[in-house]
PDB file of C-alpha atoms and ligand atoms in Angstrom:
ATOM      1  CA  MET A  68       0.000   0.000   0.000  1.00 41.00           C
ATOM      2  CA  SER A  69       1.638   3.235  -1.130  1.00 47.00           C
ATOM      3  CA  HIS A  70       0.824   6.436   0.670  1.00 75.00           C
ATOM      4  CA  SER A  71       2.873   8.769  -1.470  1.00 89.00           C
ATOM      5  CA  ILE A  72       1.085  11.043  -3.894  1.00 94.00           C
ATOM      6  CA  ASP A  73       2.115  11.178  -7.529  1.00 95.00           C
ATOM      7  CA  LYS A  74       3.014  14.767  -8.439  1.00 97.00           C
ATOM      8  CA  ASP A  75       1.639  14.573 -11.975  1.00 97.00           C
ATOM      9  CA  LEU A  76      -1.678  13.206 -10.759  1.00 97.00           C
ATOM     10  CA  LEU A  77      -1.815  15.928  -8.137  1.00 98.00           C
ATOM     11  CA  ARG A  78      -1.097  18.652 -10.689  1.00 98.00           C
ATOM     12  CA  GLU A  79      -3.793  17.273 -12.952  1.00 98.00           C
ATOM     13  CA  ALA A  80      -6.324  17.105 -10.111  1.00 98.00           C
ATOM     14  CA  LEU A  81      -5.603  20.702  -9.047  1.00 98.00           C
ATOM     15  CA  GLU A  82      -5.964  21.980 -12.602  1.00 98.00           C
ATOM     16  CA  GLN A  83      -9.161  20.046 -13.220  1.00 98.00           C
ATOM     17  CA  ALA A  84     -10.676  21.248  -9.947  1.00 98.00           C
ATOM     18  CA  HIS A  85      -9.836  24.843 -10.791  1.00 98.00           C
ATOM     19  CA  GLU A  86     -11.215  24.603 -14.291  1.00 98.00           C
ATOM     20  CA  ARG A  87     -14.359  22.816 -13.171  1.00 98.00           C
ATOM     21  CA  PHE A  88     -15.342  25.261 -10.417  1.00 98.00           C
ATOM     22  CA  CYS A  89     -13.874  28.629 -11.425  1.00 96.00           C
ATOM     23  CA  THR A  90     -17.095  29.721 -13.103  1.00 95.00           C
ATOM     24  CA  ASP A  91     -19.271  28.534 -10.206  1.00 94.00           C
ATOM     25  CA  THR A  92     -21.275  31.496  -8.894  1.00 93.00           C
ATOM     26  CA  ALA A  93     -22.784  29.943  -5.749  1.00 96.00           C
ATOM     27  CA  GLY A  94     -22.533  31.763  -2.407  1.00 97.00           C
ATOM     28  CA  LYS A  95     -21.584  35.288  -1.418  1.00 97.00           C
ATOM     29  CA  ASN A  96     -18.792  37.065   0.445  1.00 97.00           C
ATOM     30  CA  ALA A  97     -19.149  37.421   4.218  1.00 95.00           C
ATOM     31  CA  ASP A  98     -20.515  40.910   4.895  1.00 92.00           C
ATOM     32  CA  TYR A  99     -20.850  41.096   8.679  1.00 89.00           C
ATOM     33  CA  ILE A 100     -17.208  42.200   8.667  1.00 91.00           C
ATOM     34  CA  PRO A 101     -17.288  45.125   6.167  1.00 92.00           C
ATOM     35  CA  TYR A 102     -13.777  44.551   4.752  1.00 94.00           C
ATOM     36  CA  LEU A 103     -14.605  40.990   3.688  1.00 95.00           C
ATOM     37  CA  ALA A 104     -17.509  42.162   1.535  1.00 96.00           C
ATOM     38  CA  SER A 105     -15.083  44.229  -0.561  1.00 95.00           C
ATOM     39  CA  VAL A 106     -12.676  41.394  -1.507  1.00 97.00           C
ATOM     40  CA  PRO A 107     -13.017  40.501  -5.239  1.00 97.00           C
ATOM     41  CA  SER A 108     -15.408  37.531  -5.390  1.00 97.00           C
ATOM     42  CA  SER A 109     -13.825  35.930  -8.422  1.00 97.00           C
ATOM     43  CA  LEU A 110     -10.490  35.159  -6.743  1.00 98.00           C
ATOM     44  CA  PHE A 111      -9.858  31.418  -6.649  1.00 98.00           C
ATOM     45  CA  GLY A 112      -6.672  29.541  -5.818  1.00 98.00           C
ATOM     46  CA  ILE A 113      -5.694  26.006  -4.827  1.00 98.00           C
ATOM     47  CA  ALA A 114      -2.285  25.003  -3.443  1.00 98.00           C
ATOM     48  CA  ALA A 115      -0.881  21.715  -2.189  1.00 98.00           C
ATOM     49  CA  THR A 116       2.387  20.960  -0.397  1.00 98.00           C
ATOM     50  CA  LEU A 117       4.098  17.582  -0.538  1.00 98.00           C
ATOM     51  CA  PRO A 118       6.580  15.962   1.881  1.00 97.00           C
ATOM     52  CA  ASP A 119       9.538  17.267  -0.161  1.00 97.00           C
ATOM     53  CA  GLY A 120       8.310  20.831   0.394  1.00 96.00           C
ATOM     54  CA  ASP A 121       7.265  21.275  -3.221  1.00 97.00           C
ATOM     55  CA  THR A 122       4.091  23.370  -3.418  1.00 98.00           C
ATOM     56  CA  LEU A 123       1.925  23.050  -6.517  1.00 98.00           C
ATOM     57  CA  THR A 124      -0.441  25.932  -7.195  1.00 98.00           C
ATOM     58  CA  VAL A 125      -3.214  26.885  -9.556  1.00 98.00           C
ATOM     59  CA  GLY A 126      -5.044  30.227  -9.733  1.00 98.00           C
ATOM     60  CA  ASP A 127      -4.785  33.040  -7.180  1.00 98.00           C
ATOM     61  CA  CYS A 128      -2.343  31.550  -4.676  1.00 98.00           C
ATOM     62  CA  ASP A 129      -0.331  34.705  -3.945  1.00 98.00           C
ATOM     63  CA  TYR A 130      -3.250  36.936  -2.960  1.00 98.00           C
ATOM     64  CA  SER A 131      -3.182  37.719   0.751  1.00 98.00           C
ATOM     65  CA  PHE A 132      -6.648  37.208   2.256  1.00 98.00           C
ATOM     66  CA  GLY A 133      -7.982  37.248   5.820  1.00 98.00           C
ATOM     67  CA  ILE A 134      -7.079  33.990   7.564  1.00 98.00           C
ATOM     68  CA  GLU A 135     -10.080  34.395   9.922  1.00 97.00           C
ATOM     69  CA  SER A 136     -11.123  31.165  11.646  1.00 97.00           C
ATOM     70  CA  VAL A 137      -8.346  29.102  10.113  1.00 98.00           C
ATOM     71  CA  SER A 138      -6.145  30.948  12.648  1.00 98.00           C
ATOM     72  CA  LYS A 139      -7.903  29.005  15.395  1.00 98.00           C
ATOM     73  CA  VAL A 140      -5.883  25.952  14.340  1.00 98.00           C
ATOM     74  CA  PRO A 141      -2.360  27.377  14.905  1.00 98.00           C
ATOM     75  CA  THR A 142      -3.385  29.024  18.182  1.00 98.00           C
ATOM     76  CA  ALA A 143      -4.887  25.787  19.504  1.00 98.00           C
ATOM     77  CA  LEU A 144      -1.674  24.017  18.504  1.00 98.00           C
ATOM     78  CA  LEU A 145       0.475  26.659  20.159  1.00 98.00           C
ATOM     79  CA  ALA A 146      -1.545  26.414  23.383  1.00 98.00           C
ATOM     80  CA  MET A 147      -1.059  22.620  23.340  1.00 98.00           C
ATOM     81  CA  ASN A 148       2.623  22.994  22.527  1.00 98.00           C
ATOM     82  CA  GLN A 149       3.222  25.529  25.313  1.00 98.00           C
ATOM     83  CA  HIS A 150       1.141  23.692  27.933  1.00 98.00           C
ATOM     84  CA  SER A 151      -0.041  20.213  26.881  1.00 98.00           C
ATOM     85  CA  ALA A 152      -2.883  18.616  24.959  1.00 98.00           C
ATOM     86  CA  GLU A 153      -4.376  17.551  28.292  1.00 97.00           C
ATOM     87  CA  ALA A 154      -4.290  21.104  29.648  1.00 97.00           C
ATOM     88  CA  VAL A 155      -6.211  22.363  26.607  1.00 97.00           C
ATOM     89  CA  LEU A 156      -8.694  19.497  26.910  1.00 96.00           C
ATOM     90  CA  ASP A 157      -9.196  20.330  30.567  1.00 94.00           C
ATOM     91  CA  LYS A 158      -9.446  24.125  30.246  1.00 95.00           C
ATOM     92  CA  ILE A 159     -11.271  24.370  26.905  1.00 95.00           C
ATOM     93  CA  GLY A 160     -12.262  20.906  25.631  1.00 94.00           C
ATOM     94  CA  ALA A 161     -12.589  19.246  22.239  1.00 94.00           C
ATOM     95  CA  ASP A 162     -16.336  18.848  21.742  1.00 90.00           C
ATOM     96  CA  ALA A 163     -18.475  20.325  19.008  1.00 88.00           C
ATOM     97  CA  THR A 164     -21.349  22.376  20.375  1.00 83.00           C
ATOM     98  CA  GLY A 165     -23.627  21.694  17.397  1.00 83.00           C
ATOM     99  CA  LEU A 166     -24.404  25.414  17.473  1.00 85.00           C
ATOM    100  CA  PRO A 167     -23.012  28.244  15.314  1.00 85.00           C
ATOM    101  CA  PHE A 168     -19.318  29.111  15.722  1.00 87.00           C
ATOM    102  CA  ASN A 169     -20.084  32.388  17.488  1.00 87.00           C
ATOM    103  CA  SER A 170     -22.900  31.094  19.674  1.00 87.00           C
ATOM    104  CA  ILE A 171     -23.560  32.713  23.025  1.00 88.00           C
ATOM    105  CA  MET A 172     -26.210  30.092  23.732  1.00 87.00           C
ATOM    106  CA  ALA A 173     -23.510  27.391  23.577  1.00 87.00           C
ATOM    107  CA  ILE A 174     -21.641  29.069  26.426  1.00 87.00           C
ATOM    108  CA  LEU A 175     -24.796  29.395  28.507  1.00 86.00           C
ATOM    109  CA  LEU A 176     -25.732  25.778  27.901  1.00 85.00           C
ATOM    110  CA  GLU A 177     -22.268  24.330  28.396  1.00 79.00           C
ATOM    111  CA  ASN A 178     -20.921  26.583  31.116  1.00 71.00           C
ATOM    112  CA  ASP A 179     -20.047  23.629  33.322  1.00 65.00           C
ATOM    113  CA  HIS A 180     -18.077  21.802  30.678  1.00 65.00           C
ATOM    114  CA  PRO A 181     -15.882  23.244  27.976  1.00 63.00           C
ATOM    115  CA  SER A 182     -16.179  23.136  24.179  1.00 86.00           C
ATOM    116  CA  THR A 183     -13.345  23.456  21.580  1.00 94.00           C
ATOM    117  CA  PRO A 184     -10.655  25.980  20.588  1.00 96.00           C
ATOM    118  CA  LEU A 185     -11.984  25.878  17.021  1.00 96.00           C
ATOM    119  CA  VAL A 186     -15.125  27.938  17.763  1.00 94.00           C
ATOM    120  CA  ASN A 187     -15.022  31.583  18.859  1.00 94.00           C
ATOM    121  CA  ALA A 188     -15.455  31.035  22.608  1.00 94.00           C
ATOM    122  CA  GLY A 189     -12.771  28.352  22.761  1.00 95.00           C
ATOM    123  CA  ALA A 190     -10.483  30.329  20.445  1.00 96.00           C
ATOM    124  CA  ILE A 191     -10.664  33.438  22.640  1.00 96.00           C
ATOM    125  CA  SER A 192      -9.989  31.161  25.583  1.00 96.00           C
ATOM    126  CA  ALA A 193      -7.010  29.604  23.737  1.00 97.00           C
ATOM    127  CA  CYS A 194      -5.629  33.133  23.137  1.00 98.00           C
ATOM    128  CA  SER A 195      -5.914  33.711  26.870  1.00 98.00           C
ATOM    129  CA  MET A 196      -3.786  30.595  27.537  1.00 98.00           C
ATOM    130  CA  ILE A 197      -0.895  31.696  25.295  1.00 98.00           C
ATOM    131  CA  LEU A 198       2.279  32.566  27.212  1.00 98.00           C
ATOM    132  CA  PRO A 199       3.542  34.972  28.448  1.00 98.00           C
ATOM    133  CA  THR A 200       0.401  35.692  30.482  1.00 98.00           C
ATOM    134  CA  GLY A 201      -0.491  39.368  30.796  1.00 97.00           C
ATOM    135  CA  SER A 202       1.717  40.605  27.953  1.00 98.00           C
ATOM    136  CA  ALA A 203      -0.255  41.612  24.865  1.00 98.00           C
ATOM    137  CA  GLU A 204       2.914  42.108  22.852  1.00 98.00           C
ATOM    138  CA  GLY A 205       4.612  38.931  24.059  1.00 98.00           C
ATOM    139  CA  LYS A 206       1.533  36.825  23.325  1.00 98.00           C
ATOM    140  CA  TRP A 207       1.050  38.395  19.910  1.00 98.00           C
ATOM    141  CA  ASN A 208       4.692  37.765  18.986  1.00 98.00           C
ATOM    142  CA  ALA A 209       4.297  34.139  20.084  1.00 98.00           C
ATOM    143  CA  ILE A 210       1.203  33.654  17.904  1.00 98.00           C
ATOM    144  CA  ARG A 211       2.597  35.423  14.845  1.00 98.00           C
ATOM    145  CA  ASN A 212       5.996  33.731  15.070  1.00 98.00           C
ATOM    146  CA  PHE A 213       4.323  30.355  15.400  1.00 98.00           C
ATOM    147  CA  ILE A 214       2.199  30.955  12.290  1.00 98.00           C
ATOM    148  CA  GLU A 215       5.301  32.114  10.405  1.00 98.00           C
ATOM    149  CA  GLU A 216       7.162  28.961  11.442  1.00 98.00           C
ATOM    150  CA  LEU A 217       4.233  26.845  10.254  1.00 98.00           C
ATOM    151  CA  CYS A 218       4.132  28.677   6.892  1.00 98.00           C
ATOM    152  CA  GLY A 219       7.887  29.068   6.535  1.00 97.00           C
ATOM    153  CA  SER A 220       7.381  32.727   5.578  1.00 98.00           C
ATOM    154  CA  LYS A 221       6.296  36.121   6.963  1.00 98.00           C
ATOM    155  CA  VAL A 222       2.681  37.125   7.580  1.00 98.00           C
ATOM    156  CA  GLU A 223       1.267  40.607   8.226  1.00 97.00           C
ATOM    157  CA  VAL A 224      -1.972  41.859   9.706  1.00 98.00           C
ATOM    158  CA  ILE A 225      -4.311  43.394   7.115  1.00 98.00           C
ATOM    159  CA  GLU A 226      -4.786  46.647   9.051  1.00 97.00           C
ATOM    160  CA  GLU A 227      -8.030  47.544   7.300  1.00 96.00           C
ATOM    161  CA  LEU A 228      -9.484  44.156   8.205  1.00 96.00           C
ATOM    162  CA  TYR A 229      -8.298  44.456  11.808  1.00 97.00           C
ATOM    163  CA  HIS A 230      -9.991  47.863  12.172  1.00 96.00           C
ATOM    164  CA  SER A 231     -13.108  46.695  10.374  1.00 94.00           C
ATOM    165  CA  GLU A 232     -13.361  43.675  12.650  1.00 94.00           C
ATOM    166  CA  SER A 233     -12.491  45.540  15.882  1.00 95.00           C
ATOM    167  CA  ALA A 234     -15.204  48.094  15.173  1.00 94.00           C
ATOM    168  CA  THR A 235     -17.911  45.458  14.688  1.00 92.00           C
ATOM    169  CA  ASN A 236     -17.028  42.547  17.002  1.00 93.00           C
ATOM    170  CA  PHE A 237     -19.702  43.164  19.654  1.00 94.00           C
ATOM    171  CA  ASN A 238     -20.775  39.532  19.725  1.00 95.00           C
ATOM    172  CA  ASN A 239     -17.212  38.369  20.377  1.00 96.00           C
ATOM    173  CA  ARG A 240     -16.882  40.979  23.119  1.00 96.00           C
ATOM    174  CA  SER A 241     -19.904  39.464  24.851  1.00 95.00           C
ATOM    175  CA  ILE A 242     -18.353  36.025  24.498  1.00 95.00           C
ATOM    176  CA  ALA A 243     -15.091  37.145  26.141  1.00 95.00           C
ATOM    177  CA  TRP A 244     -16.913  38.576  29.164  1.00 95.00           C
ATOM    178  CA  LEU A 245     -19.273  35.628  29.438  1.00 93.00           C
ATOM    179  CA  LEU A 246     -16.231  33.358  29.554  1.00 93.00           C
ATOM    180  CA  ARG A 247     -14.936  35.516  32.374  1.00 94.00           C
ATOM    181  CA  ASN A 248     -18.225  35.023  34.178  1.00 92.00           C
ATOM    182  CA  TYR A 249     -17.779  31.241  34.006  1.00 91.00           C
ATOM    183  CA  GLU A 250     -14.025  31.388  34.751  1.00 92.00           C
ATOM    184  CA  ARG A 251     -13.195  29.913  31.389  1.00 93.00           C
ATOM    185  CA  ILE A 252     -10.806  32.632  30.291  1.00 95.00           C
ATOM    186  CA  TYR A 253      -7.250  32.597  31.655  1.00 97.00           C
ATOM    187  CA  ASP A 254      -6.014  36.140  31.056  1.00 98.00           C
ATOM    188  CA  ASP A 255      -7.575  39.575  30.730  1.00 98.00           C
ATOM    189  CA  PRO A 256     -10.758  39.264  28.583  1.00 97.00           C
ATOM    190  CA  GLU A 257     -10.138  42.446  26.535  1.00 97.00           C
ATOM    191  CA  LEU A 258      -6.511  41.488  25.888  1.00 98.00           C
ATOM    192  CA  SER A 259      -7.553  37.963  24.851  1.00 98.00           C
ATOM    193  CA  LEU A 260     -10.296  39.287  22.580  1.00 98.00           C
ATOM    194  CA  ASP A 261      -7.910  41.727  20.894  1.00 98.00           C
ATOM    195  CA  LEU A 262      -5.399  38.926  20.267  1.00 98.00           C
ATOM    196  CA  TYR A 263      -8.139  36.814  18.732  1.00 98.00           C
ATOM    197  CA  THR A 264      -9.285  39.705  16.517  1.00 98.00           C
ATOM    198  CA  ARG A 265      -5.731  40.396  15.438  1.00 98.00           C
ATOM    199  CA  GLN A 266      -4.974  36.782  14.581  1.00 98.00           C
ATOM    200  CA  CYS A 267      -8.178  36.593  12.503  1.00 98.00           C
ATOM    201  CA  SER A 268      -7.020  39.687  10.580  1.00 98.00           C
ATOM    202  CA  LEU A 269      -3.723  38.197   9.485  1.00 98.00           C
ATOM    203  CA  GLY A 270      -3.246  38.080   5.748  1.00 98.00           C
ATOM    204  CA  ILE A 271      -2.222  34.726   4.328  1.00 98.00           C
ATOM    205  CA  THR A 272      -1.932  33.311   0.819  1.00 98.00           C
ATOM    206  CA  ALA A 273      -3.216  29.916  -0.312  1.00 98.00           C
ATOM    207  CA  ARG A 274       0.428  28.954  -0.905  1.00 98.00           C
ATOM    208  CA  GLN A 275       1.332  29.777   2.719  1.00 98.00           C
ATOM    209  CA  MET A 276      -1.746  28.003   4.016  1.00 98.00           C
ATOM    210  CA  ALA A 277      -0.797  24.847   2.103  1.00 98.00           C
ATOM    211  CA  VAL A 278       2.652  24.845   3.739  1.00 98.00           C
ATOM    212  CA  MET A 279       1.019  25.337   7.156  1.00 98.00           C
ATOM    213  CA  ALA A 280      -1.291  22.382   6.424  1.00 98.00           C
ATOM    214  CA  ALA A 281       1.702  20.289   5.386  1.00 98.00           C
ATOM    215  CA  THR A 282       3.668  21.161   8.531  1.00 98.00           C
ATOM    216  CA  ILE A 283       0.702  19.880  10.517  1.00 98.00           C
ATOM    217  CA  ALA A 284       0.388  16.814   8.269  1.00 98.00           C
ATOM    218  CA  PHE A 285       4.071  15.950   8.707  1.00 98.00           C
ATOM    219  CA  GLY A 286       4.141  15.901  12.500  1.00 98.00           C
ATOM    220  CA  GLY A 287       5.236  19.479  13.104  1.00 98.00           C
ATOM    221  CA  VAL A 288       8.256  19.509  10.774  1.00 98.00           C
ATOM    222  CA  ASN A 289       7.952  22.233   8.134  1.00 98.00           C
ATOM    223  CA  PRO A 290       8.716  20.480   4.815  1.00 98.00           C
ATOM    224  CA  LEU A 291      10.037  23.748   3.359  1.00 97.00           C
ATOM    225  CA  THR A 292      12.387  24.875   6.121  1.00 98.00           C
ATOM    226  CA  ARG A 293      12.863  21.414   7.704  1.00 98.00           C
ATOM    227  CA  ARG A 294      12.460  23.062  11.105  1.00 98.00           C
ATOM    228  CA  GLU A 295      10.600  21.333  13.916  1.00 98.00           C
ATOM    229  CA  VAL A 296       7.762  23.700  14.826  1.00 98.00           C
ATOM    230  CA  PHE A 297       5.746  21.684  17.340  1.00 98.00           C
ATOM    231  CA  LYS A 298       5.745  18.302  19.089  1.00 98.00           C
ATOM    232  CA  SER A 299       4.840  15.507  16.686  1.00 97.00           C
ATOM    233  CA  ASN A 300       2.293  13.925  19.038  1.00 98.00           C
ATOM    234  CA  LEU A 301       0.070  16.986  18.539  1.00 98.00           C
ATOM    235  CA  THR A 302      -0.775  16.213  14.896  1.00 98.00           C
ATOM    236  CA  PRO A 303      -3.487  13.661  15.777  1.00 98.00           C
ATOM    237  CA  ARG A 304      -4.816  16.018  18.458  1.00 98.00           C
ATOM    238  CA  ILE A 305      -5.301  18.985  16.160  1.00 98.00           C
ATOM    239  CA  THR A 306      -6.527  16.972  13.167  1.00 98.00           C
ATOM    240  CA  SER A 307      -9.159  15.301  15.340  1.00 97.00           C
ATOM    241  CA  MET A 308     -10.339  18.735  16.448  1.00 97.00           C
ATOM    242  CA  MET A 309     -10.479  19.898  12.822  1.00 98.00           C
ATOM    243  CA  ALA A 310     -12.416  16.787  11.864  1.00 97.00           C
ATOM    244  CA  THR A 311     -14.890  17.400  14.689  1.00 95.00           C
ATOM    245  CA  VAL A 312     -15.745  21.032  14.103  1.00 94.00           C
ATOM    246  CA  GLY A 313     -13.760  22.515  11.191  1.00 95.00           C
ATOM    247  CA  PHE A 314     -16.740  23.160   8.935  1.00 93.00           C
ATOM    248  CA  TYR A 315     -19.100  24.891  11.366  1.00 87.00           C
ATOM    249  CA  GLU A 316     -22.477  23.125  11.589  1.00 87.00           C
ATOM    250  CA  HIS A 317     -21.795  21.246   8.352  1.00 90.00           C
ATOM    251  CA  THR A 318     -18.778  19.393   9.687  1.00 94.00           C
ATOM    252  CA  GLY A 319     -20.476  16.004   9.778  1.00 95.00           C
ATOM    253  CA  ASP A 320     -21.729  16.310   6.207  1.00 95.00           C
ATOM    254  CA  TRP A 321     -18.285  17.416   5.060  1.00 96.00           C
ATOM    255  CA  LEU A 322     -16.429  14.626   6.845  1.00 97.00           C
ATOM    256  CA  PHE A 323     -18.923  12.043   5.642  1.00 97.00           C
ATOM    257  CA  SER A 324     -18.519  13.214   2.046  1.00 96.00           C
ATOM    258  CA  THR A 325     -14.757  13.731   1.898  1.00 97.00           C
ATOM    259  CA  GLY A 326     -13.063  12.169   4.920  1.00 97.00           C
ATOM    260  CA  LEU A 327     -10.823  15.230   5.068  1.00 98.00           C
ATOM    261  CA  PRO A 328      -9.946  17.031   8.340  1.00 98.00           C
ATOM    262  CA  ALA A 329     -10.218  20.685   7.359  1.00 98.00           C
ATOM    263  CA  LYS A 330     -10.811  24.138   8.829  1.00 98.00           C
ATOM    264  CA  SER A 331     -12.561  26.910   7.011  1.00 97.00           C
ATOM    265  CA  GLY A 332     -12.699  30.653   7.639  1.00 97.00           C
ATOM    266  CA  VAL A 333     -15.104  33.397   6.589  1.00 96.00           C
ATOM    267  CA  GLY A 334     -12.296  35.013   4.563  1.00 98.00           C
ATOM    268  CA  GLY A 335     -12.874  32.193   2.054  1.00 98.00           C
ATOM    269  CA  GLY A 336      -9.915  29.993   2.925  1.00 98.00           C
ATOM    270  CA  ILE A 337     -10.049  26.283   3.742  1.00 98.00           C
ATOM    271  CA  MET A 338      -7.054  24.337   5.038  1.00 98.00           C
ATOM    272  CA  ALA A 339      -7.089  20.543   4.744  1.00 98.00           C
ATOM    273  CA  VAL A 340      -4.624  18.198   6.433  1.00 98.00           C
ATOM    274  CA  VAL A 341      -4.062  14.584   5.424  1.00 98.00           C
ATOM    275  CA  PRO A 342      -1.658  13.243   8.058  1.00 97.00           C
ATOM    276  CA  GLY A 343       1.543  11.836   6.619  1.00 96.00           C
ATOM    277  CA  ARG A 344       0.543  12.603   3.040  1.00 97.00           C
ATOM    278  CA  ILE A 345      -0.246  16.182   2.043  1.00 98.00           C
ATOM    279  CA  GLY A 346      -1.395  19.666   3.052  1.00 98.00           C
ATOM    280  CA  ILE A 347      -3.891  21.437   0.789  1.00 98.00           C
ATOM    281  CA  ALA A 348      -5.425  24.908   0.856  1.00 98.00           C
ATOM    282  CA  ALA A 349      -8.123  26.460  -1.289  1.00 98.00           C
ATOM    283  CA  PHE A 350      -9.369  30.032  -1.332  1.00 98.00           C
ATOM    284  CA  ALA A 351     -12.419  31.715  -2.884  1.00 98.00           C
ATOM    285  CA  PRO A 352     -14.402  34.428  -1.016  1.00 98.00           C
ATOM    286  CA  PRO A 353     -18.071  33.510  -1.689  1.00 98.00           C
ATOM    287  CA  LEU A 354     -19.449  31.438   1.216  1.00 97.00           C
ATOM    288  CA  ASP A 355     -22.373  29.052   1.557  1.00 94.00           C
ATOM    289  CA  SER A 356     -25.069  29.600   4.178  1.00 90.00           C
ATOM    290  CA  SER A 357     -23.007  28.121   7.013  1.00 83.00           C
ATOM    291  CA  GLY A 358     -19.874  30.165   6.248  1.00 90.00           C
ATOM    292  CA  ASN A 359     -17.740  27.738   4.234  1.00 95.00           C
ATOM    293  CA  SER A 360     -16.223  28.835   0.921  1.00 97.00           C
ATOM    294  CA  SER A 361     -18.423  27.424  -1.762  1.00 97.00           C
ATOM    295  CA  LYS A 362     -15.809  26.919  -4.496  1.00 98.00           C
ATOM    296  CA  ALA A 363     -13.008  25.934  -2.108  1.00 98.00           C
ATOM    297  CA  GLN A 364     -15.035  23.120  -0.604  1.00 97.00           C
ATOM    298  CA  LYS A 365     -16.068  21.817  -4.022  1.00 98.00           C
ATOM    299  CA  ALA A 366     -12.458  21.913  -5.202  1.00 98.00           C
ATOM    300  CA  LEU A 367     -11.150  20.120  -2.113  1.00 98.00           C
ATOM    301  CA  GLY A 368     -13.893  17.493  -2.302  1.00 98.00           C
ATOM    302  CA  PHE A 369     -13.023  16.834  -5.937  1.00 98.00           C
ATOM    303  CA  ILE A 370      -9.275  16.551  -5.225  1.00 98.00           C
ATOM    304  CA  ALA A 371      -9.868  14.297  -2.204  1.00 97.00           C
ATOM    305  CA  GLN A 372     -11.836  11.922  -4.344  1.00 96.00           C
ATOM    306  CA  ARG A 373      -9.377  11.963  -7.249  1.00 96.00           C
ATOM    307  CA  LEU A 374      -6.409  11.208  -5.002  1.00 96.00           C
ATOM    308  CA  ASN A 375      -8.160   8.937  -2.493  1.00 95.00           C
ATOM    309  CA  LEU A 376      -7.395  11.213   0.431  1.00 97.00           C
ATOM    310  CA  ASN A 377     -10.215  10.028   2.709  1.00 97.00           C
ATOM    311  CA  ILE A 378      -8.460   9.335   6.027  1.00 96.00           C
ATOM    312  CA  PHE A 379     -11.101   6.748   6.986  1.00 95.00           C
ATOM    313  CA  ASN A 380     -10.484   4.652   3.920  1.00 91.00           C
ATOM    314  CA  ALA A 381      -8.765   1.385   4.899  1.00 78.00           C
ATOM    315  CA  ILE A 382      -8.216   0.012   1.431  1.00 70.00           C
ATOM    316  CA  ASP A 383      -5.513   0.687  -1.065  1.00 59.00           C
ATOM    317  CA  HIS A 384      -4.517   4.277  -1.620  1.00 52.00           C
TER     318      HIS A 384
HETATM  319  N1  LIG B 233     -13.161  36.806  13.037  1.00 62.70           N
HETATM  320  C1  LIG B 233     -14.347  36.114  12.652  1.00 62.70           C
HETATM  321  C2  LIG B 233     -15.345  36.121  13.787  1.00 62.70           C
HETATM  322  O1  LIG B 233     -14.946  36.033  14.920  1.00 62.70           O
HETATM  323  C3  LIG B 233     -13.970  34.714  12.255  1.00 62.70           C
HETATM  324  C4  LIG B 233     -15.126  33.928  11.832  1.00 62.70           C
HETATM  325  C5  LIG B 233     -14.795  32.715  11.024  1.00 62.70           C
HETATM  326  O2  LIG B 233     -13.941  32.743  10.132  1.00 62.70           O
HETATM  327  O3  LIG B 233     -15.448  31.695  11.284  1.00 62.70           O
HETATM  328  O4  LIG B 233     -16.506  36.243  13.579  1.00 62.70           O
END
């Protein structure tokens, strides 16, 4: 049974996926964050990184878009790397709430037991766990450096997005203070919220996101830089979280259809991790009704099927 992916087949699958879905007009840009509504809707890129660090791309893979909720993955990993997987399980948890990603109701209902760092409440809580406690600058440097190590290149905040999001994030502000009420936030709520908002506003390209996915897929070793970024035993921890809740309320349907642990963000990016085999990212701004990029999910589903990437498949790859 061979697990390695043939480069020519991969290139063909990426090109076919792009060609097949580039004219798809389903969905619309997120508009509850004003900046996101203004991103050109026709952008569409797919990138995939292999164990040798080679990244194949098609379409708009060098356009820097808002990472948004995909940033929840590196911060959860960093919290586990700095503390331990058990500490994150204990303080935040790893369960889907079954409710929307920004649900206040979920916190009210589950105040006695935690949820997951891949929804807003858990992500703000994960930001609060990042060391050094109490230092906005120190924590931000830790998060940004970690993302840069995962990508193997520099990332910058999209200032306009950060301001747009900071000026409209009233729901997230309520979440941060509600967490405080239930003692589920482990640093200053305003500081933790600002870190979360800032990490969501980071610009990232599909090419960078594919390398990040690959670093996660290959046990924390960046295939581009060959640097060890996090402890290898955390790959199954983070991919199981992605599989559980990465696609908002449609995670079960997505996993059932593709067998691909993935995390999407309202900026239009989706990052998929196939442990030991490949990291793939797709980006297109228009979203479906639950907040997942319409074209990106179709492209990833197509590629997963073409290359037999379903992680639950026991027979011949
Ligand atoms: N910053 C966005 C929010 O908190 C991220 C949402 C997302 O991508 O799911 O609403």
